[in-house]
Amino acid sequence: MKKYFFLALCLLVLSLLAGGCIDDLVPVNKEDAQQELSAYEFEFFLNYSYDNGKLIPTHTFYLSKNGSAKVVSLVDNESVIDIIPLEDIRSSDSEIVSNIVVLGNFSNNTNATPETLAKFAMMEEASKINYTISEDVIRGQKHIFIEFEGPVTGFVAYTMSNSLGQNFIYITTPPSVVRYVLPEGYTTGNPFIGKARPLPDVVYDDASGRENYVWYNEVTPSGFMGMLSRYSQVNQTEIEPIPKLISIKFYTSSAPRGLAIAGTILGLIALFVYFRYKLQKKTLEMLRNEIEKQVVVPKKKGKD
């Protein structure tokens, strides 16, 4: 029986390699990010980013399979960007945020109109706006702060390391619009391999064929806290929004097909092992019955 189990395990590994699942589900080694402006895509994405004429901070995460994410944020009158990373204890000394680029201006010199932001997106050189990076631990969670010398309006881009590889988790700082852009040829949504949680509000493909997932983060808390606030005397603007954890597992488009092939092969192997075991058991039982029939029980001799 052990021999057949070992054979089934070997065949499963070979089928996974043939289907391409192992390469899809295991993250590859990290690569150094480019330290230049061209490392980012300053796409003029403003869908659902305005509420009563006011810009809602919009964060786009261009995910990659090499353990990093290119983040491009649209901000208005922001002095500090709060980043909540999820660190890997095995690489605590690695740089989490790098290559910070600003395309914009100080807020007292500009307005966050679509026309102005479109001009910022076309800039060929980074704005000369000084900033500092600091760290702090709040309620047991590490925060990284990018603090500018004054309130800024425009694009802020940075590269963030991702210790989870093709699993990406972001904790929002509401209110905000969050967009994940998967690498070309990658997808998500398979219940067995992984999907996005919570479900996105909008899913679409961009001009490059990449899958985009968008979430809208409400300003006021939802659920029980939201219902309680509606019946209280507290001003809605005084209620602190609750951060939302957005996670996604992405993999190549061929991964689900490879997993299905591997599952089918494993099922067939399991059936083969099971029926062979039943056949051998039946054969042994028949053999035992034949032996028992051939055994002659000696008769006891009577007393003279």
PDB file of C-alpha atoms in Angstrom:
ATOM      1  CA  MET A   1       0.000   0.000   0.000  1.00  0.00           C
ATOM      2  CA  LYS A   2       2.891   2.387   0.802  1.00  0.00           C
ATOM      3  CA  LYS A   3       4.330   1.720  -2.639  1.00  0.00           C
ATOM      4  CA  TYR A   4       1.140   2.901  -4.356  1.00  0.00           C
ATOM      5  CA  PHE A   5       0.895   5.957  -2.129  1.00  0.00           C
ATOM      6  CA  PHE A   6       4.464   6.955  -3.002  1.00  0.00           C
ATOM      7  CA  LEU A   7       3.697   6.428  -6.699  1.00  0.00           C
ATOM      8  CA  ALA A   8       0.576   8.599  -6.438  1.00  0.00           C
ATOM      9  CA  LEU A   9       2.557  11.370  -4.725  1.00  0.00           C
ATOM     10  CA  CYS A  10       5.242  11.350  -7.438  1.00  0.00           C
ATOM     11  CA  LEU A  11       2.650  11.505 -10.208  1.00  0.00           C
ATOM     12  CA  LEU A  12       0.894  14.423  -8.496  1.00  0.00           C
ATOM     13  CA  VAL A  13       4.120  16.434  -8.304  1.00  0.00           C
ATOM     14  CA  LEU A  14       4.861  15.745 -11.971  1.00  0.00           C
ATOM     15  CA  SER A  15       1.346  16.802 -12.996  1.00  0.00           C
ATOM     16  CA  LEU A  16       1.633  20.045 -11.046  1.00  0.00           C
ATOM     17  CA  LEU A  17       4.912  20.849 -12.763  1.00  0.00           C
ATOM     18  CA  ALA A  18       3.372  20.093 -16.163  1.00  0.00           C
ATOM     19  CA  GLY A  19       0.325  22.276 -15.452  1.00  0.00           C
ATOM     20  CA  GLY A  20       2.419  25.222 -14.333  1.00  0.00           C
ATOM     21  CA  CYS A  21       0.825  25.525 -10.872  1.00  0.00           C
ATOM     22  CA  ILE A  22       3.960  25.420  -8.792  1.00  0.00           C
ATOM     23  CA  ASP A  23       5.600  28.331 -10.579  1.00  0.00           C
ATOM     24  CA  ASP A  24       2.338  30.278 -10.372  1.00  0.00           C
ATOM     25  CA  LEU A  25       1.714  29.841  -6.659  1.00  0.00           C
ATOM     26  CA  VAL A  26       5.260  30.256  -5.318  1.00  0.00           C
ATOM     27  CA  PRO A  27       6.659  33.814  -5.443  1.00  0.00           C
ATOM     28  CA  VAL A  28       9.973  34.317  -7.221  1.00  0.00           C
ATOM     29  CA  ASN A  29      12.995  36.152  -5.875  1.00  0.00           C
ATOM     30  CA  LYS A  30      12.746  39.893  -5.346  1.00  0.00           C
ATOM     31  CA  GLU A  31      14.343  42.327  -7.762  1.00  0.00           C
ATOM     32  CA  ASP A  32      15.583  45.824  -7.040  1.00  0.00           C
ATOM     33  CA  ALA A  33      13.170  48.565  -8.075  1.00  0.00           C
ATOM     34  CA  GLN A  34      14.272  51.204 -10.554  1.00  0.00           C
ATOM     35  CA  GLN A  35      15.277  54.411  -8.802  1.00  0.00           C
ATOM     36  CA  GLU A  36      13.802  56.778 -11.376  1.00  0.00           C
ATOM     37  CA  LEU A  37      10.615  58.510 -12.507  1.00  0.00           C
ATOM     38  CA  SER A  38      10.005  56.040 -15.350  1.00  0.00           C
ATOM     39  CA  ALA A  39       9.476  53.245 -12.803  1.00  0.00           C
ATOM     40  CA  TYR A  40       5.864  54.425 -12.348  1.00  0.00           C
ATOM     41  CA  GLU A  41       2.709  54.818 -14.397  1.00  0.00           C
ATOM     42  CA  PHE A  42       1.118  58.168 -13.654  1.00  0.00           C
ATOM     43  CA  GLU A  43      -2.225  57.234 -15.132  1.00  0.00           C
ATOM     44  CA  PHE A  44      -4.922  59.864 -14.824  1.00  0.00           C
ATOM     45  CA  PHE A  45      -7.363  57.648 -12.935  1.00  0.00           C
ATOM     46  CA  LEU A  46     -10.173  59.692 -11.370  1.00  0.00           C
ATOM     47  CA  ASN A  47     -13.128  57.311 -11.512  1.00  0.00           C
ATOM     48  CA  TYR A  48     -15.243  57.786  -8.366  1.00  0.00           C
ATOM     49  CA  SER A  49     -12.499  59.998  -6.917  1.00  0.00           C
ATOM     50  CA  TYR A  50     -14.614  63.143  -6.479  1.00  0.00           C
ATOM     51  CA  ASP A  51     -17.304  63.676  -3.872  1.00  0.00           C
ATOM     52  CA  ASN A  52     -19.188  66.972  -4.155  1.00  0.00           C
ATOM     53  CA  GLY A  53     -16.268  68.454  -6.038  1.00  0.00           C
ATOM     54  CA  LYS A  54     -13.658  67.372  -3.474  1.00  0.00           C
ATOM     55  CA  LEU A  55     -10.914  64.896  -4.395  1.00  0.00           C
ATOM     56  CA  ILE A  56     -10.925  61.672  -2.389  1.00  0.00           C
ATOM     57  CA  PRO A  57      -7.407  60.227  -1.974  1.00  0.00           C
ATOM     58  CA  THR A  58      -6.988  57.592  -4.678  1.00  0.00           C
ATOM     59  CA  HIS A  59      -4.334  54.875  -4.354  1.00  0.00           C
ATOM     60  CA  THR A  60      -3.379  52.624  -7.272  1.00  0.00           C
ATOM     61  CA  PHE A  61      -1.247  49.537  -6.580  1.00  0.00           C
ATOM     62  CA  TYR A  62       0.543  48.102  -9.599  1.00  0.00           C
ATOM     63  CA  LEU A  63       1.253  44.614  -8.295  1.00  0.00           C
ATOM     64  CA  SER A  64       4.123  42.451  -9.507  1.00  0.00           C
ATOM     65  CA  LYS A  65       5.187  38.836  -9.127  1.00  0.00           C
ATOM     66  CA  ASN A  66       8.628  39.746  -7.775  1.00  0.00           C
ATOM     67  CA  GLY A  67       7.527  40.763  -4.269  1.00  0.00           C
ATOM     68  CA  SER A  68       6.921  44.499  -4.666  1.00  0.00           C
ATOM     69  CA  ALA A  69       4.192  46.965  -5.564  1.00  0.00           C
ATOM     70  CA  LYS A  70       4.409  50.299  -7.343  1.00  0.00           C
ATOM     71  CA  VAL A  71       2.036  52.663  -5.540  1.00  0.00           C
ATOM     72  CA  VAL A  72       0.742  55.843  -7.176  1.00  0.00           C
ATOM     73  CA  SER A  73      -1.481  58.040  -4.998  1.00  0.00           C
ATOM     74  CA  LEU A  74      -3.565  61.081  -5.922  1.00  0.00           C
ATOM     75  CA  VAL A  75      -3.753  63.438  -2.949  1.00  0.00           C
ATOM     76  CA  ASP A  76      -5.154  66.868  -2.209  1.00  0.00           C
ATOM     77  CA  ASN A  77      -3.844  69.109   0.563  1.00  0.00           C
ATOM     78  CA  GLU A  78      -2.031  66.243   2.282  1.00  0.00           C
ATOM     79  CA  SER A  79       0.992  66.800   4.525  1.00  0.00           C
ATOM     80  CA  VAL A  80       1.467  63.184   5.589  1.00  0.00           C
ATOM     81  CA  ILE A  81       0.949  59.814   3.906  1.00  0.00           C
ATOM     82  CA  ASP A  82       0.370  56.984   6.369  1.00  0.00           C
ATOM     83  CA  ILE A  83       1.545  53.545   5.193  1.00  0.00           C
ATOM     84  CA  ILE A  84       0.682  50.445   7.227  1.00  0.00           C
ATOM     85  CA  PRO A  85       3.006  47.663   6.040  1.00  0.00           C
ATOM     86  CA  LEU A  86       2.783  43.972   6.798  1.00  0.00           C
ATOM     87  CA  GLU A  87       6.372  42.957   7.464  1.00  0.00           C
ATOM     88  CA  ASP A  88       8.112  39.629   7.164  1.00  0.00           C
ATOM     89  CA  ILE A  89      10.013  38.863  10.385  1.00  0.00           C
ATOM     90  CA  ARG A  90      12.646  37.051   8.306  1.00  0.00           C
ATOM     91  CA  SER A  91      13.588  40.284   6.496  1.00  0.00           C
ATOM     92  CA  SER A  92      13.111  42.938   9.159  1.00  0.00           C
ATOM     93  CA  ASP A  93      16.134  44.907   7.932  1.00  0.00           C
ATOM     94  CA  SER A  94      14.865  45.277   4.363  1.00  0.00           C
ATOM     95  CA  GLU A  95      13.692  48.650   3.072  1.00  0.00           C
ATOM     96  CA  ILE A  96       9.889  48.703   2.977  1.00  0.00           C
ATOM     97  CA  VAL A  97       9.313  52.021   1.171  1.00  0.00           C
ATOM     98  CA  SER A  98      11.697  53.370  -1.461  1.00  0.00           C
ATOM     99  CA  ASN A  99      11.992  55.550  -4.583  1.00  0.00           C
ATOM    100  CA  ILE A 100       9.549  58.260  -3.499  1.00  0.00           C
ATOM    101  CA  VAL A 101       8.544  60.545  -6.384  1.00  0.00           C
ATOM    102  CA  VAL A 102       6.246  63.589  -6.246  1.00  0.00           C
ATOM    103  CA  LEU A 103       4.551  65.145  -9.273  1.00  0.00           C
ATOM    104  CA  GLY A 104       2.614  68.120  -7.985  1.00  0.00           C
ATOM    105  CA  ASN A 105       2.808  71.356  -6.091  1.00  0.00           C
ATOM    106  CA  PHE A 106       2.130  72.834  -2.698  1.00  0.00           C
ATOM    107  CA  SER A 107      -1.594  73.063  -2.087  1.00  0.00           C
ATOM    108  CA  ASN A 108      -1.574  76.825  -1.544  1.00  0.00           C
ATOM    109  CA  ASN A 109      -0.251  77.225  -5.103  1.00  0.00           C
ATOM    110  CA  THR A 110      -2.702  74.948  -6.931  1.00  0.00           C
ATOM    111  CA  ASN A 111      -6.152  73.340  -6.952  1.00  0.00           C
ATOM    112  CA  ALA A 112      -7.037  69.667  -7.329  1.00  0.00           C
ATOM    113  CA  THR A 113      -9.000  70.081 -10.529  1.00  0.00           C
ATOM    114  CA  PRO A 114      -8.986  67.349 -13.183  1.00  0.00           C
ATOM    115  CA  GLU A 115      -7.202  69.720 -15.562  1.00  0.00           C
ATOM    116  CA  THR A 116      -4.428  70.445 -13.067  1.00  0.00           C
ATOM    117  CA  LEU A 117      -3.950  66.789 -12.173  1.00  0.00           C
ATOM    118  CA  ALA A 118      -3.778  65.895 -15.871  1.00  0.00           C
ATOM    119  CA  LYS A 119      -0.901  68.383 -16.254  1.00  0.00           C
ATOM    120  CA  PHE A 120       0.888  66.874 -13.274  1.00  0.00           C
ATOM    121  CA  ALA A 121       0.613  63.420 -14.857  1.00  0.00           C
ATOM    122  CA  MET A 122       2.481  64.697 -17.941  1.00  0.00           C
ATOM    123  CA  MET A 123       5.439  66.128 -16.003  1.00  0.00           C
ATOM    124  CA  GLU A 124       8.825  64.791 -17.128  1.00  0.00           C
ATOM    125  CA  GLU A 125      10.720  65.680 -13.962  1.00  0.00           C
ATOM    126  CA  ALA A 126       9.892  65.084 -10.319  1.00  0.00           C
ATOM    127  CA  SER A 127       8.820  68.077  -8.241  1.00  0.00           C
ATOM    128  CA  LYS A 128      11.394  69.428  -5.813  1.00  0.00           C
ATOM    129  CA  ILE A 129       9.406  68.935  -2.628  1.00  0.00           C
ATOM    130  CA  ASN A 130      11.313  67.863   0.457  1.00  0.00           C
ATOM    131  CA  TYR A 131      10.020  65.126   2.691  1.00  0.00           C
ATOM    132  CA  THR A 132      11.041  63.020   5.667  1.00  0.00           C
ATOM    133  CA  ILE A 133      10.317  59.346   6.461  1.00  0.00           C
ATOM    134  CA  SER A 134       9.547  58.266  10.010  1.00  0.00           C
ATOM    135  CA  GLU A 135       8.240  55.145  11.722  1.00  0.00           C
ATOM    136  CA  ASP A 136       5.977  54.592  14.696  1.00  0.00           C
ATOM    137  CA  VAL A 137       4.038  51.771  16.331  1.00  0.00           C
ATOM    138  CA  ILE A 138       0.370  52.542  16.962  1.00  0.00           C
ATOM    139  CA  ARG A 139      -1.798  49.984  18.763  1.00  0.00           C
ATOM    140  CA  GLY A 140       0.799  47.325  18.103  1.00  0.00           C
ATOM    141  CA  GLN A 141       0.923  48.012  14.343  1.00  0.00           C
ATOM    142  CA  LYS A 142       3.892  49.571  12.570  1.00  0.00           C
ATOM    143  CA  HIS A 143       3.241  52.746  10.551  1.00  0.00           C
ATOM    144  CA  ILE A 144       5.535  54.483   8.068  1.00  0.00           C
ATOM    145  CA  PHE A 145       4.930  58.209   7.563  1.00  0.00           C
ATOM    146  CA  ILE A 146       6.019  60.220   4.522  1.00  0.00           C
ATOM    147  CA  GLU A 147       5.829  63.812   5.765  1.00  0.00           C
ATOM    148  CA  PHE A 148       6.202  66.734   3.347  1.00  0.00           C
ATOM    149  CA  GLU A 149       7.453  70.211   4.188  1.00  0.00           C
ATOM    150  CA  GLY A 150       3.954  71.499   3.444  1.00  0.00           C
ATOM    151  CA  PRO A 151       0.530  70.309   2.233  1.00  0.00           C
ATOM    152  CA  VAL A 152       0.865  68.774  -1.236  1.00  0.00           C
ATOM    153  CA  THR A 153      -1.587  68.280  -4.119  1.00  0.00           C
ATOM    154  CA  GLY A 154      -0.837  65.911  -6.987  1.00  0.00           C
ATOM    155  CA  PHE A 155       0.773  62.479  -7.442  1.00  0.00           C
ATOM    156  CA  VAL A 156       2.901  60.751  -4.822  1.00  0.00           C
ATOM    157  CA  ALA A 157       4.530  57.493  -5.938  1.00  0.00           C
ATOM    158  CA  TYR A 158       6.662  54.999  -4.057  1.00  0.00           C
ATOM    159  CA  THR A 159       7.757  51.374  -4.225  1.00  0.00           C
ATOM    160  CA  MET A 160       6.594  49.133  -1.377  1.00  0.00           C
ATOM    161  CA  SER A 161       8.098  45.729  -0.669  1.00  0.00           C
ATOM    162  CA  ASN A 162       5.666  42.843  -0.316  1.00  0.00           C
ATOM    163  CA  SER A 163       6.931  39.954   1.786  1.00  0.00           C
ATOM    164  CA  LEU A 164       3.906  37.812   0.836  1.00  0.00           C
ATOM    165  CA  GLY A 165       4.804  37.599  -2.863  1.00  0.00           C
ATOM    166  CA  GLN A 166       1.659  36.997  -4.913  1.00  0.00           C
ATOM    167  CA  ASN A 167      -0.496  37.589  -1.866  1.00  0.00           C
ATOM    168  CA  PHE A 168      -1.012  41.320  -1.345  1.00  0.00           C
ATOM    169  CA  ILE A 169      -2.644  42.949   1.675  1.00  0.00           C
ATOM    170  CA  TYR A 170      -3.299  46.660   2.166  1.00  0.00           C
ATOM    171  CA  ILE A 171      -4.852  48.394   5.153  1.00  0.00           C
ATOM    172  CA  THR A 172      -6.702  51.484   3.983  1.00  0.00           C
ATOM    173  CA  THR A 173      -6.586  54.907   5.589  1.00  0.00           C
ATOM    174  CA  PRO A 174     -10.138  56.084   4.838  1.00  0.00           C
ATOM    175  CA  PRO A 175     -11.684  57.820   3.113  1.00  0.00           C
ATOM    176  CA  SER A 176     -10.015  56.599  -0.067  1.00  0.00           C
ATOM    177  CA  VAL A 177     -10.443  54.870  -3.400  1.00  0.00           C
ATOM    178  CA  VAL A 178      -8.209  51.807  -3.803  1.00  0.00           C
ATOM    179  CA  ARG A 179      -7.318  50.146  -7.099  1.00  0.00           C
ATOM    180  CA  TYR A 180      -5.270  46.987  -7.647  1.00  0.00           C
ATOM    181  CA  VAL A 181      -3.736  46.448 -11.098  1.00  0.00           C
ATOM    182  CA  LEU A 182      -2.601  42.859 -11.648  1.00  0.00           C
ATOM    183  CA  PRO A 183       0.389  41.984 -13.855  1.00  0.00           C
ATOM    184  CA  GLU A 184      -0.474  41.186 -17.449  1.00  0.00           C
ATOM    185  CA  GLY A 185      -1.564  37.572 -17.806  1.00  0.00           C
ATOM    186  CA  TYR A 186      -2.542  37.256 -14.145  1.00  0.00           C
ATOM    187  CA  THR A 187      -5.961  36.852 -12.578  1.00  0.00           C
ATOM    188  CA  THR A 188      -7.768  36.053  -9.332  1.00  0.00           C
ATOM    189  CA  GLY A 189     -11.155  34.835  -8.142  1.00  0.00           C
ATOM    190  CA  ASN A 190     -10.687  31.058  -8.027  1.00  0.00           C
ATOM    191  CA  PRO A 191     -12.147  29.826  -4.697  1.00  0.00           C
ATOM    192  CA  PHE A 192      -9.545  27.042  -4.424  1.00  0.00           C
ATOM    193  CA  ILE A 193      -6.431  29.078  -5.224  1.00  0.00           C
ATOM    194  CA  GLY A 194      -7.418  32.499  -3.912  1.00  0.00           C
ATOM    195  CA  LYS A 195      -9.460  35.606  -4.574  1.00  0.00           C
ATOM    196  CA  ALA A 196      -9.943  39.221  -3.499  1.00  0.00           C
ATOM    197  CA  ARG A 197     -11.450  39.972  -0.089  1.00  0.00           C
ATOM    198  CA  PRO A 198     -13.718  41.824   0.263  1.00  0.00           C
ATOM    199  CA  LEU A 199     -15.266  41.613  -3.169  1.00  0.00           C
ATOM    200  CA  PRO A 200     -14.335  44.672  -5.270  1.00  0.00           C
ATOM    201  CA  ASP A 201     -16.917  47.239  -6.264  1.00  0.00           C
ATOM    202  CA  VAL A 202     -15.713  47.344  -9.882  1.00  0.00           C
ATOM    203  CA  VAL A 203     -13.667  44.933 -12.039  1.00  0.00           C
ATOM    204  CA  TYR A 204     -12.467  45.781 -15.548  1.00  0.00           C
ATOM    205  CA  ASP A 205      -9.592  45.254 -18.005  1.00  0.00           C
ATOM    206  CA  ASP A 206      -7.439  48.221 -18.993  1.00  0.00           C
ATOM    207  CA  ALA A 207      -5.957  48.980 -22.403  1.00  0.00           C
ATOM    208  CA  SER A 208      -2.985  46.703 -21.677  1.00  0.00           C
ATOM    209  CA  GLY A 209      -5.254  43.749 -20.897  1.00  0.00           C
ATOM    210  CA  ARG A 210      -4.500  43.868 -17.171  1.00  0.00           C
ATOM    211  CA  GLU A 211      -7.253  43.161 -14.676  1.00  0.00           C
ATOM    212  CA  ASN A 212      -8.193  46.118 -12.447  1.00  0.00           C
ATOM    213  CA  TYR A 213     -10.044  45.855  -9.127  1.00  0.00           C
ATOM    214  CA  VAL A 214     -11.499  48.943  -7.431  1.00  0.00           C
ATOM    215  CA  TRP A 215     -12.865  49.479  -3.898  1.00  0.00           C
ATOM    216  CA  TYR A 216     -14.585  52.562  -2.502  1.00  0.00           C
ATOM    217  CA  ASN A 217     -13.872  53.161   1.152  1.00  0.00           C
ATOM    218  CA  GLU A 218     -16.782  54.814   2.946  1.00  0.00           C
ATOM    219  CA  VAL A 219     -16.125  57.791   5.185  1.00  0.00           C
ATOM    220  CA  THR A 220     -18.453  56.664   7.967  1.00  0.00           C
ATOM    221  CA  PRO A 221     -18.287  53.255   9.656  1.00  0.00           C
ATOM    222  CA  SER A 222     -20.642  50.557   8.422  1.00  0.00           C
ATOM    223  CA  GLY A 223     -22.500  47.773  10.185  1.00  0.00           C
ATOM    224  CA  PHE A 224     -23.474  48.165  13.830  1.00  0.00           C
ATOM    225  CA  MET A 225     -21.226  51.204  14.381  1.00  0.00           C
ATOM    226  CA  GLY A 226     -22.733  52.982  11.401  1.00  0.00           C
ATOM    227  CA  MET A 227     -26.283  52.279  12.567  1.00  0.00           C
ATOM    228  CA  LEU A 228     -25.402  53.466  16.074  1.00  0.00           C
ATOM    229  CA  SER A 229     -23.923  56.698  14.759  1.00  0.00           C
ATOM    230  CA  ARG A 230     -27.067  57.519  12.768  1.00  0.00           C
ATOM    231  CA  TYR A 231     -29.142  57.473  15.949  1.00  0.00           C
ATOM    232  CA  SER A 232     -26.599  59.349  18.057  1.00  0.00           C
ATOM    233  CA  GLN A 233     -26.094  63.090  18.425  1.00  0.00           C
ATOM    234  CA  VAL A 234     -22.485  62.901  17.252  1.00  0.00           C
ATOM    235  CA  ASN A 235     -21.613  64.770  14.068  1.00  0.00           C
ATOM    236  CA  GLN A 236     -20.812  62.334  11.228  1.00  0.00           C
ATOM    237  CA  THR A 237     -17.625  64.270  10.420  1.00  0.00           C
ATOM    238  CA  GLU A 238     -16.376  63.689  13.981  1.00  0.00           C
ATOM    239  CA  ILE A 239     -16.580  59.891  13.683  1.00  0.00           C
ATOM    240  CA  GLU A 240     -13.224  58.292  12.985  1.00  0.00           C
ATOM    241  CA  PRO A 241     -13.458  56.039   9.890  1.00  0.00           C
ATOM    242  CA  ILE A 242     -12.581  52.395  10.388  1.00  0.00           C
ATOM    243  CA  PRO A 243      -9.658  51.101   8.255  1.00  0.00           C
ATOM    244  CA  LYS A 244     -10.476  48.290   5.846  1.00  0.00           C
ATOM    245  CA  LEU A 245      -8.179  45.363   5.114  1.00  0.00           C
ATOM    246  CA  ILE A 246      -8.101  44.530   1.390  1.00  0.00           C
ATOM    247  CA  SER A 247      -6.324  41.329   0.373  1.00  0.00           C
ATOM    248  CA  ILE A 248      -5.851  39.621  -2.960  1.00  0.00           C
ATOM    249  CA  LYS A 249      -4.212  36.406  -4.173  1.00  0.00           C
ATOM    250  CA  PHE A 250      -3.219  36.556  -7.831  1.00  0.00           C
ATOM    251  CA  TYR A 251      -1.756  33.963 -10.181  1.00  0.00           C
ATOM    252  CA  THR A 252      -1.339  33.314 -13.896  1.00  0.00           C
ATOM    253  CA  SER A 253      -4.452  32.670 -15.936  1.00  0.00           C
ATOM    254  CA  SER A 254      -3.321  29.087 -16.568  1.00  0.00           C
ATOM    255  CA  ALA A 255      -3.079  28.233 -12.855  1.00  0.00           C
ATOM    256  CA  PRO A 256      -6.761  27.202 -12.387  1.00  0.00           C
ATOM    257  CA  ARG A 257      -6.568  24.955 -15.448  1.00  0.00           C
ATOM    258  CA  GLY A 258      -3.359  23.366 -14.163  1.00  0.00           C
ATOM    259  CA  LEU A 259      -4.925  22.852 -10.755  1.00  0.00           C
ATOM    260  CA  ALA A 260      -7.967  21.199 -12.343  1.00  0.00           C
ATOM    261  CA  ILE A 261      -5.705  18.861 -14.362  1.00  0.00           C
ATOM    262  CA  ALA A 262      -3.697  17.971 -11.272  1.00  0.00           C
ATOM    263  CA  GLY A 263      -6.886  17.333  -9.304  1.00  0.00           C
ATOM    264  CA  THR A 264      -8.255  15.086 -12.024  1.00  0.00           C
ATOM    265  CA  ILE A 265      -5.033  13.082 -12.211  1.00  0.00           C
ATOM    266  CA  LEU A 266      -4.922  12.760  -8.432  1.00  0.00           C
ATOM    267  CA  GLY A 267      -8.547  11.590  -8.397  1.00  0.00           C
ATOM    268  CA  LEU A 268      -7.841   8.946 -11.034  1.00  0.00           C
ATOM    269  CA  ILE A 269      -4.784   7.763  -9.110  1.00  0.00           C
ATOM    270  CA  ALA A 270      -6.817   7.566  -5.903  1.00  0.00           C
ATOM    271  CA  LEU A 271      -9.501   5.498  -7.673  1.00  0.00           C
ATOM    272  CA  PHE A 272      -6.857   3.197  -9.138  1.00  0.00           C
ATOM    273  CA  VAL A 273      -5.243   2.642  -5.734  1.00  0.00           C
ATOM    274  CA  TYR A 274      -8.635   2.070  -4.087  1.00  0.00           C
ATOM    275  CA  PHE A 275      -9.883  -0.496  -6.633  1.00  0.00           C
ATOM    276  CA  ARG A 276      -6.533  -2.297  -6.665  1.00  0.00           C
ATOM    277  CA  TYR A 277      -6.662  -2.492  -2.882  1.00  0.00           C
ATOM    278  CA  LYS A 278     -10.216  -3.908  -3.005  1.00  0.00           C
ATOM    279  CA  LEU A 279      -9.174  -6.436  -5.672  1.00  0.00           C
ATOM    280  CA  GLN A 280      -6.171  -7.604  -3.652  1.00  0.00           C
ATOM    281  CA  LYS A 281      -8.299  -7.844  -0.517  1.00  0.00           C
ATOM    282  CA  LYS A 282     -10.899  -9.954  -2.328  1.00  0.00           C
ATOM    283  CA  THR A 283      -8.178 -12.197  -3.784  1.00  0.00           C
ATOM    284  CA  LEU A 284      -6.664 -12.755  -0.342  1.00  0.00           C
ATOM    285  CA  GLU A 285     -10.065 -13.579   1.129  1.00  0.00           C
ATOM    286  CA  MET A 286     -10.711 -16.154  -1.595  1.00  0.00           C
ATOM    287  CA  LEU A 287      -7.286 -17.677  -1.012  1.00  0.00           C
ATOM    288  CA  ARG A 288      -7.909 -17.878   2.714  1.00  0.00           C
ATOM    289  CA  ASN A 289     -11.267 -19.609   2.142  1.00  0.00           C
ATOM    290  CA  GLU A 290      -9.638 -22.192  -0.145  1.00  0.00           C
ATOM    291  CA  ILE A 291      -6.969 -22.934   2.429  1.00  0.00           C
ATOM    292  CA  GLU A 292      -9.580 -23.311   5.159  1.00  0.00           C
ATOM    293  CA  LYS A 293     -11.567 -25.787   3.034  1.00  0.00           C
ATOM    294  CA  GLN A 294      -8.480 -27.940   2.474  1.00  0.00           C
ATOM    295  CA  VAL A 295      -7.652 -28.187   6.135  1.00  0.00           C
ATOM    296  CA  VAL A 296      -8.868 -31.590   7.489  1.00  0.00           C
ATOM    297  CA  VAL A 297      -9.879 -31.580  11.105  1.00  0.00           C
ATOM    298  CA  PRO A 298      -8.813 -34.935  12.704  1.00  0.00           C
ATOM    299  CA  LYS A 299     -11.623 -36.927  14.328  1.00  0.00           C
ATOM    300  CA  LYS A 300     -11.351 -37.858  17.959  1.00  0.00           C
ATOM    301  CA  LYS A 301     -10.920 -41.595  18.616  1.00  0.00           C
ATOM    302  CA  GLY A 302     -13.457 -43.237  20.890  1.00  0.00           C
ATOM    303  CA  LYS A 303     -12.495 -45.188  24.050  1.00  0.00           C
ATOM    304  CA  ASP A 304     -12.185 -49.014  23.734  1.00  0.00           C
TER     305      ASP A 304
END
